[in-house]
Each structure stands twice: as C-alpha cells, then as structure tokens.
XYZ file of C-alpha atoms in Angstrom:
595
model
C 8.854 -88.951 -210.129
C 5.695 -89.323 -208.071
C 5.696 -88.206 -204.322
C 6.819 -90.649 -201.789
C 3.759 -92.219 -199.772
C 4.944 -90.346 -196.504
C 5.818 -87.001 -198.279
C 3.447 -84.067 -197.757
C 3.057 -81.305 -200.521
C 4.734 -78.052 -199.570
C 3.622 -74.475 -200.359
C 5.744 -71.503 -200.887
C 3.185 -69.592 -198.718
C 3.363 -71.816 -195.833
C 1.821 -70.557 -192.668
C 3.611 -69.504 -189.339
C 2.282 -72.922 -187.866
C 4.047 -75.009 -190.472
C 7.295 -72.846 -189.968
C 7.255 -73.176 -186.092
C 6.602 -77.140 -186.513
C 9.506 -77.424 -188.841
C 11.809 -75.478 -186.393
C 10.532 -77.669 -183.552
C 11.611 -80.858 -185.510
C 14.936 -79.495 -187.042
C 16.432 -78.129 -183.991
C 16.036 -75.672 -180.974
C 14.134 -72.358 -181.232
C 17.305 -70.228 -181.042
C 21.093 -70.377 -180.386
C 23.069 -67.727 -178.897
C 26.736 -67.809 -179.817
C 29.441 -66.543 -177.291
C 33.026 -67.221 -176.927
C 32.888 -69.536 -174.060
C 29.512 -71.125 -174.123
C 26.240 -71.427 -176.304
C 22.841 -70.708 -175.280
C 20.700 -73.434 -177.010
C 17.093 -73.247 -176.389
C 16.379 -72.839 -172.780
C 19.800 -74.412 -171.846
C 23.579 -73.727 -171.991
C 26.477 -75.884 -173.284
C 30.164 -75.557 -173.428
C 32.517 -77.823 -175.293
C 35.957 -79.025 -173.965
C 38.556 -80.437 -176.177
C 41.092 -83.182 -174.858
C 44.476 -81.965 -175.822
C 46.735 -84.233 -173.513
C 46.656 -87.842 -172.795
C 48.690 -90.148 -170.463
C 51.472 -92.254 -171.417
C 49.619 -95.236 -170.425
C 45.757 -95.922 -169.782
C 44.013 -98.978 -168.037
C 40.905 -100.664 -168.924
C 37.577 -98.547 -169.474
C 39.656 -95.394 -168.937
C 36.629 -93.378 -169.788
C 34.248 -94.847 -167.344
C 34.815 -91.896 -164.813
C 33.601 -89.369 -167.483
C 30.695 -91.675 -168.603
C 29.825 -91.947 -165.040
C 29.710 -88.140 -164.343
C 26.783 -87.256 -162.241
C 25.100 -84.853 -164.772
C 24.478 -84.383 -168.608
C 27.694 -84.663 -170.368
C 28.160 -85.796 -174.044
C 31.564 -87.881 -174.487
C 32.107 -87.941 -178.181
C 34.924 -89.822 -179.813
C 36.008 -89.569 -183.555
C 38.280 -92.345 -184.804
C 39.551 -92.549 -188.246
C 42.021 -95.409 -189.302
C 45.368 -94.499 -190.970
C 46.726 -96.725 -193.823
C 49.632 -98.865 -192.905
C 51.714 -96.860 -195.369
C 50.859 -93.397 -193.753
C 51.262 -95.069 -190.226
C 54.810 -96.419 -191.000
C 55.821 -92.973 -192.470
C 54.821 -91.179 -189.493
C 56.323 -93.579 -187.210
C 59.790 -93.247 -189.024
C 59.663 -89.564 -188.736
C 58.841 -89.623 -185.103
C 61.470 -92.209 -184.400
C 64.086 -90.099 -186.136
C 63.155 -87.011 -184.525
C 63.321 -88.790 -181.127
C 66.744 -90.413 -182.056
C 68.285 -87.161 -183.240
C 67.269 -85.508 -179.832
C 69.040 -88.296 -178.120
C 72.171 -87.981 -180.015
C 72.208 -84.353 -179.800
C 72.038 -84.680 -176.083
C 74.810 -87.237 -175.998
C 77.175 -85.218 -178.380
C 76.614 -82.137 -175.884
C 77.229 -84.032 -172.764
C 73.740 -83.645 -171.533
C 71.756 -86.078 -169.326
C 69.543 -88.355 -171.086
C 65.854 -87.286 -171.090
C 63.799 -90.188 -169.487
C 60.685 -88.919 -171.227
C 62.335 -89.046 -174.695
C 63.917 -92.492 -174.092
C 60.452 -93.924 -172.973
C 58.978 -92.101 -176.041
C 61.636 -93.741 -178.271
C 61.445 -97.295 -176.842
C 57.378 -97.047 -177.220
C 57.785 -95.762 -180.753
C 60.156 -98.786 -181.779
C 57.706 -101.217 -180.036
C 54.848 -99.750 -181.961
C 56.675 -99.910 -185.226
C 57.451 -103.491 -184.636
C 53.765 -104.317 -183.858
C 52.533 -102.612 -186.868
C 55.084 -104.255 -189.253
C 53.805 -107.713 -187.787
C 50.274 -106.611 -188.246
C 49.460 -106.966 -184.532
C 48.236 -103.204 -184.281
C 47.048 -100.323 -186.343
C 47.003 -96.633 -185.828
C 44.275 -94.190 -185.699
C 43.474 -90.458 -185.546
C 41.411 -89.970 -182.515
C 39.560 -86.974 -181.320
C 37.941 -86.886 -177.897
C 35.456 -83.986 -177.185
C 33.249 -83.137 -174.052
C 29.926 -81.066 -174.312
C 28.632 -80.031 -170.884
C 25.057 -79.101 -170.453
C 23.162 -76.913 -167.704
C 20.149 -74.919 -167.252
C 21.829 -71.708 -166.033
C 25.229 -70.122 -166.644
C 26.194 -70.596 -162.771
C 25.374 -74.270 -163.214
C 27.308 -74.301 -166.395
C 30.479 -72.962 -164.662
C 30.263 -75.138 -162.131
C 29.690 -78.261 -164.319
C 32.543 -77.388 -166.555
C 35.006 -76.976 -163.566
C 33.759 -80.290 -162.241
C 34.280 -82.168 -165.608
C 37.630 -80.703 -166.067
C 38.582 -81.852 -162.784
C 37.439 -85.385 -163.359
C 39.296 -85.415 -166.531
C 42.417 -84.178 -164.721
C 42.120 -87.159 -162.449
C 42.598 -89.193 -165.667
C 45.606 -87.194 -166.534
C 43.604 -85.822 -169.383
C 44.475 -82.151 -170.355
C 41.403 -80.268 -171.589
C 40.832 -76.645 -173.056
C 37.596 -74.823 -173.824
C 36.753 -74.455 -177.458
C 36.903 -70.763 -176.996
C 35.613 -68.881 -179.969
C 34.709 -72.196 -181.515
C 31.729 -73.225 -179.378
C 29.242 -73.602 -182.336
C 31.703 -75.773 -184.103
C 32.148 -77.603 -180.748
C 28.564 -78.056 -180.293
C 27.929 -79.356 -183.856
C 30.715 -81.583 -183.429
C 29.196 -83.325 -180.487
C 25.900 -83.919 -182.255
C 25.271 -87.218 -183.981
C 26.332 -85.780 -187.313
C 29.678 -87.527 -187.888
C 31.273 -84.259 -188.677
C 34.326 -83.121 -186.760
C 34.285 -79.207 -186.928
C 37.306 -78.912 -184.650
C 39.693 -81.413 -186.111
C 42.023 -81.734 -183.131
C 43.169 -85.238 -183.338
C 45.799 -87.584 -181.473
C 47.375 -90.771 -183.106
C 46.687 -93.732 -181.013
C 47.112 -97.385 -181.450
C 44.756 -100.240 -181.155
C 45.188 -101.223 -177.592
C 44.742 -97.546 -176.252
C 41.267 -97.149 -178.320
C 40.040 -100.781 -177.350
C 40.779 -100.042 -173.511
C 38.168 -97.112 -173.796
C 35.359 -99.498 -174.840
C 32.728 -100.640 -173.896
C 31.222 -97.161 -173.673
C 28.914 -97.922 -170.749
C 28.440 -96.358 -167.395
C 27.669 -98.032 -164.132
C 25.066 -95.545 -163.306
C 21.483 -95.428 -164.630
C 21.165 -93.392 -167.855
C 20.309 -89.778 -167.840
C 17.311 -88.456 -169.671
C 17.790 -88.233 -173.462
C 18.206 -84.641 -174.938
C 14.834 -83.079 -175.364
C 13.179 -85.300 -172.443
C 12.496 -83.532 -168.999
C 14.305 -85.051 -166.001
C 12.657 -86.946 -163.320
C 10.360 -85.042 -161.025
C 9.487 -87.866 -158.817
C 11.235 -90.981 -157.247
C 13.306 -91.553 -154.313
C 16.829 -92.321 -153.294
C 17.782 -96.000 -153.315
C 21.476 -95.646 -152.333
C 24.835 -95.119 -153.677
C 26.466 -96.861 -156.597
C 29.505 -98.593 -155.007
C 31.122 -98.764 -158.532
C 30.933 -95.104 -159.457
C 29.998 -93.393 -155.938
C 26.873 -91.847 -157.874
C 23.470 -91.657 -156.668
C 20.878 -94.367 -157.570
C 17.569 -92.367 -157.800
C 14.447 -94.448 -158.988
C 10.893 -93.739 -159.538
C 8.753 -96.785 -159.588
C 5.602 -94.856 -160.467
C 7.299 -93.740 -163.747
C 7.883 -97.280 -164.888
C 5.530 -99.461 -166.884
C 3.903 -100.448 -163.604
C 4.645 -99.618 -159.929
C 5.040 -103.340 -158.863
C 8.401 -104.499 -157.391
C 10.069 -107.772 -156.148
C 12.858 -107.769 -153.388
C 14.519 -111.164 -153.093
C 17.295 -111.817 -150.507
C 18.568 -114.341 -148.145
C 17.916 -113.926 -144.400
C 20.107 -111.245 -142.923
C 20.731 -109.510 -146.122
C 19.160 -106.184 -145.036
C 15.856 -106.529 -147.115
C 13.621 -105.496 -144.272
C 15.724 -102.404 -143.486
C 15.495 -101.467 -147.381
C 11.798 -101.997 -147.536
C 11.405 -99.861 -144.392
C 13.614 -97.089 -146.026
C 11.118 -97.407 -149.288
C 7.937 -97.173 -147.126
C 9.204 -93.921 -145.229
C 10.334 -92.207 -148.532
C 6.949 -93.321 -150.067
C 5.041 -91.806 -147.341
C 7.036 -88.471 -147.672
C 5.967 -88.606 -151.270
C 2.582 -88.825 -150.454
C 2.010 -92.452 -151.162
C -0.555 -94.533 -149.129
C 1.061 -97.589 -147.879
C -0.335 -100.769 -146.647
C 2.019 -103.638 -145.192
C 1.328 -107.167 -144.315
C 3.688 -107.730 -141.511
C 4.112 -111.271 -140.297
C 6.820 -110.524 -137.784
C 5.750 -107.208 -136.363
C 8.818 -105.554 -137.868
C 6.891 -102.467 -138.928
C 4.640 -101.814 -135.867
C 7.093 -99.425 -134.202
C 7.694 -97.664 -137.384
C 4.090 -97.114 -138.019
C 3.577 -95.970 -134.541
C 6.359 -93.536 -134.974
C 4.888 -91.852 -138.282
C 1.237 -91.930 -136.947
C 0.150 -94.937 -138.804
C -2.469 -97.647 -137.984
C -1.902 -101.144 -136.813
C -4.374 -103.863 -137.051
C -3.384 -106.997 -135.115
C -4.956 -110.127 -136.720
C -5.572 -112.765 -133.983
C -5.689 -110.351 -131.055
C -8.846 -110.618 -128.813
C -11.892 -108.898 -130.599
C -10.336 -108.386 -134.026
C -12.310 -109.825 -136.543
C -12.579 -109.668 -140.442
C -15.810 -110.699 -142.290
C -14.760 -112.036 -145.752
C -18.518 -111.446 -146.692
C -18.562 -107.766 -146.365
C -19.460 -105.673 -149.368
C -17.533 -102.422 -149.714
C -20.148 -99.586 -148.945
C -18.842 -97.474 -151.562
C -19.080 -100.088 -154.433
C -22.196 -99.624 -156.452
C -21.401 -102.254 -159.267
C -24.105 -104.775 -159.789
C -21.623 -107.635 -159.619
C -20.139 -106.867 -156.204
C -21.875 -109.499 -154.434
C -20.619 -112.120 -156.957
C -17.093 -110.720 -156.453
C -17.611 -111.425 -152.607
C -18.771 -115.043 -153.411
C -15.927 -115.704 -155.567
C -13.437 -114.617 -152.922
C -14.969 -116.836 -150.323
C -14.368 -119.644 -152.600
C -10.637 -118.585 -152.807
C -10.561 -118.214 -149.000
C -12.083 -121.524 -148.414
C -9.658 -123.153 -150.727
C -6.711 -121.715 -148.612
C -8.549 -122.640 -145.282
C -8.769 -126.373 -146.538
C -5.191 -126.449 -148.232
C -6.702 -127.401 -151.541
C -9.619 -126.771 -153.977
C -12.726 -128.605 -152.847
C -14.037 -131.232 -155.333
C -16.682 -129.976 -157.880
C -19.814 -131.283 -155.783
C -18.524 -129.319 -152.731
C -17.929 -126.208 -154.716
C -21.224 -126.278 -156.221
C -22.975 -126.893 -152.689
C -20.731 -123.903 -151.328
C -21.881 -121.471 -154.098
C -25.445 -122.304 -153.426
C -24.777 -121.764 -149.620
C -23.180 -118.468 -150.277
C -26.140 -117.294 -152.269
C -28.605 -118.644 -149.703
C -26.806 -116.892 -146.790
C -26.905 -113.593 -148.473
C -30.532 -113.943 -149.332
C -31.418 -114.908 -145.668
C -29.559 -111.663 -144.721
C -31.744 -109.630 -147.194
C -28.919 -108.684 -149.407
C -29.700 -109.188 -153.132
C -27.988 -107.720 -156.362
C -29.620 -104.412 -155.564
C -26.889 -102.048 -154.332
C -29.599 -100.534 -151.915
C -29.534 -103.659 -149.800
C -25.737 -103.779 -149.263
C -26.028 -101.342 -146.294
C -27.659 -104.332 -144.312
C -25.198 -106.441 -141.971
C -23.489 -109.142 -144.163
C -23.769 -112.809 -143.343
C -21.015 -114.466 -141.405
C -18.996 -117.461 -142.315
C -21.079 -119.727 -139.974
C -24.228 -118.564 -141.586
C -22.670 -120.219 -144.783
C -21.918 -123.244 -142.836
C -25.633 -123.457 -141.689
C -26.845 -122.985 -145.304
C -24.599 -126.031 -146.177
C -26.144 -128.227 -143.523
C -29.660 -127.123 -144.501
C -29.029 -128.549 -147.947
C -28.969 -132.064 -146.680
C -26.647 -133.561 -149.327
C -23.506 -135.470 -148.770
C -21.181 -132.995 -150.358
C -22.677 -130.080 -148.384
C -22.506 -132.035 -145.112
C -18.995 -132.945 -145.833
C -17.917 -129.616 -146.475
C -19.671 -127.950 -143.493
C -17.953 -130.661 -141.182
C -14.581 -129.702 -142.757
C -15.218 -126.010 -142.115
C -16.084 -126.648 -138.368
C -12.625 -125.428 -136.855
C -13.158 -122.121 -138.554
C -17.067 -121.599 -137.619
C -17.418 -123.175 -134.315
C -14.124 -124.655 -133.427
C -10.738 -123.301 -132.254
C -10.120 -120.973 -135.093
C -13.401 -119.239 -135.201
C -12.362 -116.097 -133.501
C -11.129 -114.352 -136.644
C -14.259 -114.882 -138.351
C -16.956 -115.175 -135.578
C -18.444 -111.850 -136.032
C -18.925 -108.714 -138.057
C -15.693 -106.673 -138.896
C -14.490 -104.885 -135.975
C -11.784 -102.750 -137.439
C -11.851 -100.529 -140.532
C -8.226 -99.479 -141.942
C -7.645 -95.781 -142.323
C -4.692 -93.551 -142.569
C -1.673 -93.056 -144.812
C 0.079 -96.050 -143.388
C -1.736 -99.097 -142.203
C 0.200 -102.039 -140.885
C -1.579 -105.566 -140.810
C 0.161 -107.703 -138.319
C -0.494 -111.522 -138.549
C 2.193 -112.644 -135.970
C -0.402 -113.513 -133.291
C -2.196 -115.937 -135.773
C -1.842 -119.774 -135.306
C 0.330 -121.188 -138.279
C -2.916 -122.608 -139.696
C -4.433 -119.251 -139.859
C -1.268 -117.403 -141.130
C -1.915 -117.809 -144.905
C -5.800 -117.043 -144.774
C -5.177 -114.015 -142.334
C -2.572 -112.571 -144.961
C -5.248 -113.379 -147.768
C -8.026 -111.502 -145.712
C -5.774 -108.581 -145.023
C -4.844 -108.351 -148.824
C -8.672 -108.634 -149.734
C -9.359 -105.645 -147.263
C -6.752 -103.653 -148.898
C -7.735 -104.424 -152.341
C -11.543 -103.593 -151.720
C -10.277 -100.140 -150.582
C -8.018 -99.901 -153.886
C -10.622 -101.321 -156.247
C -13.796 -99.379 -154.864
C -14.587 -97.297 -158.372
C -16.351 -94.549 -156.029
C -13.146 -93.192 -154.927
C -10.942 -93.869 -158.215
C -10.482 -90.390 -159.830
C -7.574 -88.329 -160.680
C -7.232 -87.140 -157.073
C -6.859 -90.834 -155.920
C -3.697 -91.117 -153.923
C -1.222 -93.643 -155.159
C -1.229 -96.726 -153.150
C 1.570 -99.109 -152.253
C 0.847 -102.572 -150.973
C 3.952 -104.315 -149.227
C 3.622 -108.091 -148.706
C 6.574 -109.044 -146.539
C 7.465 -112.849 -146.248
C 5.154 -113.572 -149.344
C 6.471 -117.141 -149.296
C 3.446 -117.690 -146.819
C 1.038 -117.096 -149.563
C 3.158 -118.091 -152.543
C 3.516 -121.767 -151.184
C -0.479 -122.113 -151.472
C -1.838 -122.435 -154.867
C -4.976 -120.219 -154.278
C -3.041 -117.581 -152.410
C -0.451 -117.413 -155.155
C -3.196 -117.081 -157.631
C -4.770 -114.078 -155.697
C -1.433 -112.482 -155.560
C -0.798 -112.691 -159.225
C -3.995 -111.359 -159.923
C -3.138 -108.283 -157.764
C 0.122 -107.763 -159.674
C -1.734 -107.808 -162.995
C -4.377 -105.392 -161.916
C -2.657 -102.913 -159.619
C -1.379 -100.739 -162.564
C -4.962 -99.773 -163.681
C -5.948 -98.569 -160.223
C -3.026 -96.358 -159.557
C -1.411 -98.883 -156.961
C 1.680 -100.919 -156.939
C 2.511 -104.320 -155.093
C 5.720 -104.915 -153.560
C 6.494 -108.652 -152.892
C 9.292 -109.286 -150.436
C 10.601 -112.988 -149.746
C 13.609 -114.745 -148.532
C 12.421 -118.153 -149.756
C 13.266 -117.764 -153.527
C 12.343 -121.217 -154.381
C 8.431 -120.423 -153.858
C 8.571 -117.473 -156.089
C 10.697 -118.836 -158.720
C 9.658 -122.558 -158.588
C 6.028 -121.853 -159.618
C 4.425 -120.400 -162.723
C 2.298 -117.972 -160.751
C 5.541 -116.613 -158.886
C 6.894 -116.208 -162.308
C 3.717 -114.108 -163.346
C 4.404 -111.923 -160.107
C 8.094 -111.346 -161.357
C 7.240 -110.748 -164.883
C 4.802 -108.169 -163.808
C 7.098 -106.336 -161.343
C 8.944 -103.317 -163.390
C 11.225 -102.925 -160.590
C 13.339 -105.712 -159.178
C 15.806 -105.675 -156.302
C 18.162 -108.483 -155.391
C 20.292 -108.490 -152.202
C 22.503 -110.964 -151.109
C 21.736 -114.475 -152.184
C 22.422 -118.089 -150.953
C 24.800 -119.998 -153.057
C 22.103 -122.698 -153.318
C 19.817 -120.474 -155.122
C 22.108 -118.233 -157.256
C 21.845 -120.574 -160.275
C 18.333 -120.341 -160.381
C 18.176 -116.569 -159.967
C 20.986 -115.903 -162.505
C 18.919 -117.797 -164.973
C 15.525 -116.067 -164.275
C 16.986 -112.582 -164.171
C 19.657 -113.119 -166.678
C 22.631 -112.070 -164.675
C 26.182 -112.313 -165.782
C 28.887 -114.215 -163.929
C 30.211 -110.967 -162.377
C 26.830 -109.763 -161.142
C 26.262 -113.351 -159.550
C 29.645 -113.066 -157.735
C 28.605 -109.601 -156.558
C 25.255 -111.116 -155.073
C 26.984 -113.932 -153.319
C 29.414 -111.625 -151.585
C 27.146 -108.473 -151.035
C 27.208 -106.931 -147.695
C 24.080 -105.890 -145.726
C 22.113 -103.562 -147.731
C 23.934 -104.028 -150.899
C 22.287 -105.213 -153.964
C 21.347 -105.055 -157.563
C 18.387 -102.894 -159.027
C 17.053 -104.279 -162.425
C 14.463 -102.829 -164.591
C 14.492 -104.099 -168.196
C 17.696 -103.290 -169.702
C 18.586 -100.922 -166.742
C 20.668 -102.634 -163.840
C 22.892 -100.975 -161.331
C 24.330 -101.981 -157.946
C 23.495 -99.893 -155.015
C 24.312 -99.423 -151.275
C 21.130 -98.528 -149.147
C 21.733 -95.312 -147.218
C 19.744 -93.618 -144.609
C 19.792 -90.559 -142.349
C 20.357 -90.971 -138.789
C 16.637 -90.398 -138.087
C 15.530 -92.915 -141.026
C 18.260 -95.215 -139.417
C 16.678 -95.278 -135.865
C 13.119 -95.860 -137.297
C 14.273 -98.666 -139.536
C 16.033 -100.561 -136.996
C 13.305 -99.940 -134.322
C 15.476 -98.105 -131.847
C 12.937 -95.093 -131.059
C 14.843 -94.152 -127.739
C 18.027 -92.766 -128.999
C 18.431 -88.956 -128.564
C 18.307 -86.708 -131.448
C 21.558 -85.139 -130.642
C 23.477 -88.420 -130.456
C-alpha cells in the first residue's frame, strides 16, 4: 500500500527534535500523578465526581456550573438503556420500595415520605416508559478543575463544590483515581471512572443546551487574555464581562442606544480605561460632554468655533514624506467642499475646483517635492481666488457658492493658518460652538486632523501607541453622503495603522438606513447595543440577528445595561464604575473623595 499523501516517512533513529515535536502534539510534556491532583505540564487539575442529585431539577440546571468564572470542564456521559433493561430495573426498584413500605406498615412504623415519593415517581416513570413517552439513560457527570498553582487549585475546587452544593449536587474527589478522572474528561469518549446514575429523558433534556451566559474562556493550550478592560457585570450569571477590543479582528466598535440609555456614561468609562491601558484617545464631542473629563485627566481640548481657532484643510503633515501627500490634500478638499455645499458639485465645477487647488499650491510654492511642504500652505480663500481667475462659468459659479466660507459669515473656521496643533494622550475636539451649517464640516475637519496624525508613516512603527478615535453623535456625519463615505474609509483603514474607530449614535436610522452605515457596522468587531426604542427594534434585530428574547431585553434595559456582540459571541452586561470613575463620568468633579 503506497503512503498517504500527507504521511511522513519515519525512521527508527529519529532525532530528539522529532521526538519533542511528537510529544508536543500528542500531549503535555509530563504528568505527575498524586492521590488528590494531577500536575499536567505547567498547570494542575483535580477531578470531581457528581454522586448525588436532587429529586427534581429545573430547566438549564447545569448553567451555574457552566458559568463558573474559571476554567472548568463539565463532562456528561450518556448511554441509553434498552426498554427491556429499563423495565426490568424499574420492576426491581418498585418491588424494593413496595416491600419497604409494607415492612414498615406491618411493624407499625410511620411511613417514610421519601420512600413514598420515590415509589410514586417510579410508578409514574414506569407508566411513561411503557407508553413510549420517555426513556432511561445511564448518566455520568464529572467536573475537571484547572488552576496554575496548588493554592489556586484548592480554592477553585472548594468554590466548584460550593456551586454544585447550591444545586443540591453531591460531589466527591476522585481520590487515587485522578489520572483516570482526567482522561475521562478529555474528548476521548472513554469513561475511566464508570460512576453512573439512571435518569429519564426529561432530566437530561433539562440540562441542555450546554451553553453559558458568559463569554467563553480560552481553549486548552491557549494563553489567557493579557489586555482588555472591564465592561461590566453579567446580570444573568453575575460574572465579569472582560473584553479586549485590540485582540479582535479589528479595534473598531459601534455603540447604538436611544437617548438616556447611558451610552455617554459607558463611552466615558471606555475612554478612561483605555487611557489607563496606554491608548491615545481622540474624541469628537458635539455636546461638550467630555471637556471636564479631559480637564480632570490632563487632556487637551480644541474648541472649534471659538474665537481664533482655525483649521486649514490644505495643510500637509510635516512628517509625511510621501510623494502623493499633496494629492491626498487635494482629494480631501474635494470631500470637504461637497460637505459644505451639501452635495457633490457637477463635473464641470469639480474639474474647475481641481485646477484651482493645484494653482493655489503652485502659487504658494508647494510642489510634489517634499522639501517644499514646509512653506505656508494656501487657504480656502486662495482656492476661491484661483477659481475666479479661471474666468469660466463653472469656476465663477463654484466661487460664488463658496463665498460664505471664504469671505462671508462662516469664514472664521478657515480664514487663516491652523492655530492649534493637537497633542497629548487625550484630545477632545468640541464642535458645540459651531453653527449648525458648520457642524458636519467641523467634525470632518477634526477627523481629518486626527487621521493625519494616525496616518503619518514617519511615526508608524512597533512603538507607535494604539489610538482610539471616538465619534460621538455620528449621525451628524452619517446623514451627509460625503461625510459617511469618509467615516467608512476610516473604519476600513484604521486596523492597518494600529488604530480603532468608535462610532456612537442615537439615531439608528442614519446608521442602518444607508449602505455606508452598514459598512461601518460590518467593519466593527465590537458592537454594543444599549436600550432601544420600539420603533427601531425590528430593524436592529434584523441587522444584528437578535433573538426575540434579546430584543425584549433591549426594549426593557435599564440605564447602562446592554448587549455586547462580537461575531458568534454575545453577552449581556451592566456597566459598573468605581466611585472616582463615576464622578468623572457624570461630570461632578467637586464631590469630596471621602464621600
């Protein structure tokens, strides 16, 4: 027989490297067997046997064990009994119980309530089996506890036994049989302990589905999470919801909630804990909700719309040495002017604008040579002058339409060189002082300034800090086509630059009702849903694949309660904060520390 395509010829004198590789694949490096525990590789395990069960169980009675906050293998062996064997065993059991009852009655003893209940249950079960409504199974339930040290193992075993006792389950350690117990809990389908209990179909079915309300623990052989932050507590299991956005496929996130659901509180907690984790955070703040937080932690605040605060969209980043950097600035100005005008200009005006941008750069002495980029960049009014100089109908029309932002009432934001250069671990861009006509362009300018800092290749290296860009009330940009397109490009490109984009909005329709909004959601590995309005719940349930129960939870969720979704993982949580975090998140910084 020829060798299989994937087989590898073996040699009797295989070297130490081959033997080590085989051992690494086949199992741990070594096992130390003791009466009460096993040392498996670098960790310790202990196996518990469930020897006693309650008379009655409710639905999902294994959930407390499955949701235990630690590494615990819950293994169930189920072997069906043939109807003939089941009937014979029931007859013997009923005869034994009936003889006990008659012996007590003959001797004048009081009846044993437990024996009476057992006899009645046996009679009822025999009737269901005879009618084909139920079957009997031999069931073995074993618990394998894992820990990194012996002290941790003793504590974990005690905790697991206490959890089992709360379910009226009696457990016994597999003393002197720990090796058999450990192999029994491996996926080998071999029960080396053989301690079984007969159960009927209903008792087994009530243990399923074998699912946990908490996030899954790392698989055996995989290291635990070294990063992440506390999102809150799981109301269903009282477990901890610990999540690391940077360990996912991308660090993007979306937070959807109705007004008053606690989304700003949750995002402020996320920002605070990200800062503690060394992440650099930039926040687009339309309502001045983050200014006091930034002041408290030593962050910087840039108030767009205030006197003397200007941003020049034609600035080329000083550290960007790419030959196409000037072209990127020109393309962004096309996007900005489309947002200013509320729509994309016609082709003739776009052609005139492109020529005017290049003429403005040439007049300022800035070419495609990076050595010229240190010169002062042209302004938006210089582009308008270049449009007028073309003396064409399309250029004159576009220059006239740009008048409010070049020489008119809205010129203050663009009328001069950039006055503020963002720096620091937390930068808050406030757009509250901007007029409504400038709110979307202001957010776009802020995002562009943030992106220029993230995208500068001169500072991108292994030591580059992780950056989180938070866009609060993102509906302001999403309702505009060009703004939504810019946001979707950020969502796609952030991962390659060690950055994450967090989009927060209460206007769910603007996010879910457009293709670009769907792109933002599709590129967010972390999705957080807080309380939703009844008018939007059907759309949200369809987009996120919510069950009817999850939809009801979101309709009745309290403030700060929500659902964390990431791929196939989903878990409910209640945001929790320390007293100091709470004071920072609600903006009350005057409360004494001892209160």
